[in-house]
């Protein structure tokens, strides 16, 4: 009996290929209806105010308040403010591209902290603009992916 199920699946796969039917889609591994947010907090170090620090985070929409409260407890609510927060397809993906971009600029990137080198010309506005540009690139990449899939579907189905 146990060998019958894989045989049926294999037969189903070949039959679908032969009849040019769509493949059965696997159920998604995550809930696609939950929106993730990516954000950046500007952080001021009271012991060394000349340091330029930013904290990056991502979380699900339902966890935003809890996540920001945890960050405020760790670093102090008076020492930081929200600089950037947007809904994203993948918070981890945007976090990785932001860290990669700033590490290529020779910034100190440890964990979720970004620190500009001493005597850097970056301020909150420039960091926000840079992250917005990276966000727009990510959105454009997703849009292009969807459009290519759409064109491929229409080309193959008609």
PDB file of C-alpha atoms in Angstrom:
ATOM      1  CA  UNK A   1       0.000   0.000   0.000  1.00  0.00           C
ATOM      2  CA  UNK A   2       2.775   2.449   0.788  1.00  0.00           C
ATOM      3  CA  UNK A   3       4.305   2.060  -2.683  1.00  0.00           C
ATOM      4  CA  UNK A   4       0.946   2.743  -4.341  1.00  0.00           C
ATOM      5  CA  UNK A   5       0.779   6.392  -3.283  1.00  0.00           C
ATOM      6  CA  UNK A   6       4.125   7.428  -4.841  1.00  0.00           C
ATOM      7  CA  UNK A   7       3.198   5.485  -7.981  1.00  0.00           C
ATOM      8  CA  UNK A   8      -0.096   7.354  -8.210  1.00  0.00           C
ATOM      9  CA  UNK A   9       1.692  10.646  -7.738  1.00  0.00           C
ATOM     10  CA  UNK A  10       4.186   9.766 -10.474  1.00  0.00           C
ATOM     11  CA  UNK A  11       1.384   8.669 -12.808  1.00  0.00           C
ATOM     12  CA  UNK A  12      -0.523  11.879 -12.052  1.00  0.00           C
ATOM     13  CA  UNK A  13       2.570  13.933 -12.834  1.00  0.00           C
ATOM     14  CA  UNK A  14       3.101  12.196 -16.201  1.00  0.00           C
ATOM     15  CA  UNK A  15      -0.582  12.385 -17.097  1.00  0.00           C
ATOM     16  CA  UNK A  16      -0.676  16.102 -16.350  1.00  0.00           C
ATOM     17  CA  UNK A  17       2.432  16.596 -18.493  1.00  0.00           C
ATOM     18  CA  UNK A  18       1.000  14.533 -21.354  1.00  0.00           C
ATOM     19  CA  UNK A  19      -2.361  16.348 -21.307  1.00  0.00           C
ATOM     20  CA  UNK A  20      -0.688  19.728 -20.689  1.00  0.00           C
ATOM     21  CA  UNK A  21      -2.614  20.317 -17.502  1.00  0.00           C
ATOM     22  CA  UNK A  22      -1.393  22.598 -14.765  1.00  0.00           C
ATOM     23  CA  UNK A  23       0.623  21.033 -11.981  1.00  0.00           C
ATOM     24  CA  UNK A  24      -0.950  20.727  -8.593  1.00  0.00           C
ATOM     25  CA  UNK A  25       0.256  23.597  -6.493  1.00  0.00           C
ATOM     26  CA  UNK A  26       1.754  22.847  -3.123  1.00  0.00           C
ATOM     27  CA  UNK A  27       0.136  24.694  -0.250  1.00  0.00           C
ATOM     28  CA  UNK A  28       2.222  27.725   0.738  1.00  0.00           C
ATOM     29  CA  UNK A  29       4.569  27.189   3.661  1.00  0.00           C
ATOM     30  CA  UNK A  30       3.676  30.539   5.196  1.00  0.00           C
ATOM     31  CA  UNK A  31       0.532  32.609   5.444  1.00  0.00           C
ATOM     32  CA  UNK A  32       0.612  34.813   2.358  1.00  0.00           C
ATOM     33  CA  UNK A  33      -2.040  37.137   3.767  1.00  0.00           C
ATOM     34  CA  UNK A  34       0.133  38.380   6.638  1.00  0.00           C
ATOM     35  CA  UNK A  35       1.931  41.601   5.770  1.00  0.00           C
ATOM     36  CA  UNK A  36       5.519  42.141   6.912  1.00  0.00           C
ATOM     37  CA  UNK A  37       6.881  45.568   7.732  1.00  0.00           C
ATOM     38  CA  UNK A  38      10.457  46.803   7.535  1.00  0.00           C
ATOM     39  CA  UNK A  39      11.535  49.775   9.600  1.00  0.00           C
ATOM     40  CA  UNK A  40      14.492  51.903  10.623  1.00  0.00           C
ATOM     41  CA  UNK A  41      14.889  53.740  13.905  1.00  0.00           C
ATOM     42  CA  UNK A  42      17.360  56.586  14.351  1.00  0.00           C
ATOM     43  CA  UNK A  43      19.317  55.990  17.541  1.00  0.00           C
ATOM     44  CA  UNK A  44      21.256  58.481  19.666  1.00  0.00           C
ATOM     45  CA  UNK A  45      23.961  57.206  21.999  1.00  0.00           C
ATOM     46  CA  UNK A  46      23.982  59.505  25.041  1.00  0.00           C
ATOM     47  CA  UNK A  47      27.519  58.468  26.010  1.00  0.00           C
ATOM     48  CA  UNK A  48      28.888  59.303  22.547  1.00  0.00           C
ATOM     49  CA  UNK A  49      26.527  61.699  20.722  1.00  0.00           C
ATOM     50  CA  UNK A  50      28.885  62.015  17.736  1.00  0.00           C
ATOM     51  CA  UNK A  51      28.204  58.371  16.801  1.00  0.00           C
ATOM     52  CA  UNK A  52      25.669  57.942  14.007  1.00  0.00           C
ATOM     53  CA  UNK A  53      23.541  54.857  14.683  1.00  0.00           C
ATOM     54  CA  UNK A  54      20.441  53.342  13.110  1.00  0.00           C
ATOM     55  CA  UNK A  55      18.501  50.233  14.109  1.00  0.00           C
ATOM     56  CA  UNK A  56      16.794  48.142  11.405  1.00  0.00           C
ATOM     57  CA  UNK A  57      13.956  45.732  12.121  1.00  0.00           C
ATOM     58  CA  UNK A  58      11.257  43.725  10.392  1.00  0.00           C
ATOM     59  CA  UNK A  59       8.177  41.991  11.747  1.00  0.00           C
ATOM     60  CA  UNK A  60       4.630  40.997  10.920  1.00  0.00           C
ATOM     61  CA  UNK A  61       1.992  43.702  10.969  1.00  0.00           C
ATOM     62  CA  UNK A  62       0.389  42.311  14.119  1.00  0.00           C
ATOM     63  CA  UNK A  63       3.744  42.380  15.977  1.00  0.00           C
ATOM     64  CA  UNK A  64       4.864  45.948  15.160  1.00  0.00           C
ATOM     65  CA  UNK A  65       3.934  47.498  18.507  1.00  0.00           C
ATOM     66  CA  UNK A  66       5.476  44.663  20.504  1.00  0.00           C
ATOM     67  CA  UNK A  67       8.712  44.730  18.466  1.00  0.00           C
ATOM     68  CA  UNK A  68       9.125  48.502  18.684  1.00  0.00           C
ATOM     69  CA  UNK A  69       8.392  48.408  22.440  1.00  0.00           C
ATOM     70  CA  UNK A  70      11.106  45.768  22.927  1.00  0.00           C
ATOM     71  CA  UNK A  71      13.592  47.929  21.017  1.00  0.00           C
ATOM     72  CA  UNK A  72      12.584  50.990  23.063  1.00  0.00           C
ATOM     73  CA  UNK A  73      13.114  49.054  26.307  1.00  0.00           C
ATOM     74  CA  UNK A  74      16.560  47.951  25.170  1.00  0.00           C
ATOM     75  CA  UNK A  75      17.841  51.328  23.926  1.00  0.00           C
ATOM     76  CA  UNK A  76      15.561  53.848  25.645  1.00  0.00           C
ATOM     77  CA  UNK A  77      12.486  55.512  24.217  1.00  0.00           C
ATOM     78  CA  UNK A  78      13.935  59.022  24.413  1.00  0.00           C
ATOM     79  CA  UNK A  79      17.019  58.035  22.423  1.00  0.00           C
ATOM     80  CA  UNK A  80      15.292  56.963  19.202  1.00  0.00           C
ATOM     81  CA  UNK A  81      12.575  57.788  16.738  1.00  0.00           C
ATOM     82  CA  UNK A  82      10.977  56.093  13.756  1.00  0.00           C
ATOM     83  CA  UNK A  83      12.659  57.072  10.507  1.00  0.00           C
ATOM     84  CA  UNK A  84      11.253  54.604   7.970  1.00  0.00           C
ATOM     85  CA  UNK A  85       8.493  51.969   8.007  1.00  0.00           C
ATOM     86  CA  UNK A  86       6.971  50.301   4.956  1.00  0.00           C
ATOM     87  CA  UNK A  87       5.141  47.060   4.121  1.00  0.00           C
ATOM     88  CA  UNK A  88       7.411  44.635   2.274  1.00  0.00           C
ATOM     89  CA  UNK A  89       7.196  41.229   0.644  1.00  0.00           C
ATOM     90  CA  UNK A  90      10.149  39.881   2.617  1.00  0.00           C
ATOM     91  CA  UNK A  91      11.504  41.766   5.607  1.00  0.00           C
ATOM     92  CA  UNK A  92      14.505  39.471   5.860  1.00  0.00           C
ATOM     93  CA  UNK A  93      15.337  40.012   2.190  1.00  0.00           C
ATOM     94  CA  UNK A  94      15.221  43.800   2.447  1.00  0.00           C
ATOM     95  CA  UNK A  95      17.218  43.679   5.695  1.00  0.00           C
ATOM     96  CA  UNK A  96      19.915  41.631   3.940  1.00  0.00           C
ATOM     97  CA  UNK A  97      20.105  44.032   0.995  1.00  0.00           C
ATOM     98  CA  UNK A  98      20.280  47.066   3.336  1.00  0.00           C
ATOM     99  CA  UNK A  99      23.056  45.469   5.404  1.00  0.00           C
ATOM    100  CA  UNK A 100      24.942  44.465   2.252  1.00  0.00           C
ATOM    101  CA  UNK A 101      24.673  47.964   0.783  1.00  0.00           C
ATOM    102  CA  UNK A 102      25.932  49.702   3.914  1.00  0.00           C
ATOM    103  CA  UNK A 103      28.673  47.146   4.567  1.00  0.00           C
ATOM    104  CA  UNK A 104      29.958  47.829   1.039  1.00  0.00           C
ATOM    105  CA  UNK A 105      30.182  51.491   2.081  1.00  0.00           C
ATOM    106  CA  UNK A 106      32.500  50.359   4.927  1.00  0.00           C
ATOM    107  CA  UNK A 107      29.878  50.863   7.626  1.00  0.00           C
ATOM    108  CA  UNK A 108      29.850  48.840  10.834  1.00  0.00           C
ATOM    109  CA  UNK A 109      26.926  46.420  10.541  1.00  0.00           C
ATOM    110  CA  UNK A 110      26.481  44.152  13.520  1.00  0.00           C
ATOM    111  CA  UNK A 111      23.160  42.437  14.056  1.00  0.00           C
ATOM    112  CA  UNK A 112      20.452  45.006  13.440  1.00  0.00           C
ATOM    113  CA  UNK A 113      22.644  48.037  14.131  1.00  0.00           C
ATOM    114  CA  UNK A 114      24.085  50.223  11.398  1.00  0.00           C
ATOM    115  CA  UNK A 115      26.850  52.640  12.359  1.00  0.00           C
ATOM    116  CA  UNK A 116      28.310  55.190   9.986  1.00  0.00           C
ATOM    117  CA  UNK A 117      32.090  55.608  10.091  1.00  0.00           C
ATOM    118  CA  UNK A 118      33.466  58.630  11.952  1.00  0.00           C
ATOM    119  CA  UNK A 119      33.356  61.890   9.981  1.00  0.00           C
ATOM    120  CA  UNK A 120      30.786  60.436   7.602  1.00  0.00           C
ATOM    121  CA  UNK A 121      28.538  62.777   5.650  1.00  0.00           C
ATOM    122  CA  UNK A 122      25.480  60.557   6.252  1.00  0.00           C
ATOM    123  CA  UNK A 123      22.612  61.890   8.336  1.00  0.00           C
ATOM    124  CA  UNK A 124      19.016  60.747   8.874  1.00  0.00           C
ATOM    125  CA  UNK A 125      17.797  62.201   5.579  1.00  0.00           C
ATOM    126  CA  UNK A 126      20.500  60.499   3.504  1.00  0.00           C
ATOM    127  CA  UNK A 127      19.994  57.173   5.267  1.00  0.00           C
ATOM    128  CA  UNK A 128      16.236  57.421   4.719  1.00  0.00           C
ATOM    129  CA  UNK A 129      16.738  58.272   1.037  1.00  0.00           C
ATOM    130  CA  UNK A 130      19.181  55.382   0.562  1.00  0.00           C
ATOM    131  CA  UNK A 131      16.846  52.883   2.234  1.00  0.00           C
ATOM    132  CA  UNK A 132      13.911  54.222   0.210  1.00  0.00           C
ATOM    133  CA  UNK A 133      15.945  53.671  -2.963  1.00  0.00           C
ATOM    134  CA  UNK A 134      16.736  50.094  -1.886  1.00  0.00           C
ATOM    135  CA  UNK A 135      13.045  49.560  -1.078  1.00  0.00           C
ATOM    136  CA  UNK A 136      12.039  50.838  -4.529  1.00  0.00           C
ATOM    137  CA  UNK A 137      14.587  48.550  -6.197  1.00  0.00           C
ATOM    138  CA  UNK A 138      13.126  45.602  -4.267  1.00  0.00           C
ATOM    139  CA  UNK A 139       9.587  46.569  -5.320  1.00  0.00           C
ATOM    140  CA  UNK A 140      10.674  46.918  -8.951  1.00  0.00           C
ATOM    141  CA  UNK A 141      12.339  43.505  -8.807  1.00  0.00           C
ATOM    142  CA  UNK A 142       9.091  41.939  -7.527  1.00  0.00           C
ATOM    143  CA  UNK A 143       7.020  43.750 -10.148  1.00  0.00           C
ATOM    144  CA  UNK A 144       9.317  42.549 -12.934  1.00  0.00           C
ATOM    145  CA  UNK A 145       9.115  38.975 -11.625  1.00  0.00           C
ATOM    146  CA  UNK A 146       5.312  39.061 -11.613  1.00  0.00           C
ATOM    147  CA  UNK A 147       5.183  40.580 -15.097  1.00  0.00           C
ATOM    148  CA  UNK A 148       7.571  37.980 -16.538  1.00  0.00           C
ATOM    149  CA  UNK A 149       5.485  35.180 -15.003  1.00  0.00           C
ATOM    150  CA  UNK A 150       2.328  36.775 -16.391  1.00  0.00           C
ATOM    151  CA  UNK A 151       3.785  37.080 -19.895  1.00  0.00           C
ATOM    152  CA  UNK A 152       5.077  33.522 -19.727  1.00  0.00           C
ATOM    153  CA  UNK A 153       1.643  32.266 -18.677  1.00  0.00           C
ATOM    154  CA  UNK A 154      -0.145  34.078 -21.506  1.00  0.00           C
ATOM    155  CA  UNK A 155       2.425  32.954 -24.062  1.00  0.00           C
ATOM    156  CA  UNK A 156       2.162  29.309 -23.016  1.00  0.00           C
ATOM    157  CA  UNK A 157      -1.600  29.158 -22.551  1.00  0.00           C
ATOM    158  CA  UNK A 158      -2.642  30.826 -25.818  1.00  0.00           C
TER     159      UNK A 158
END
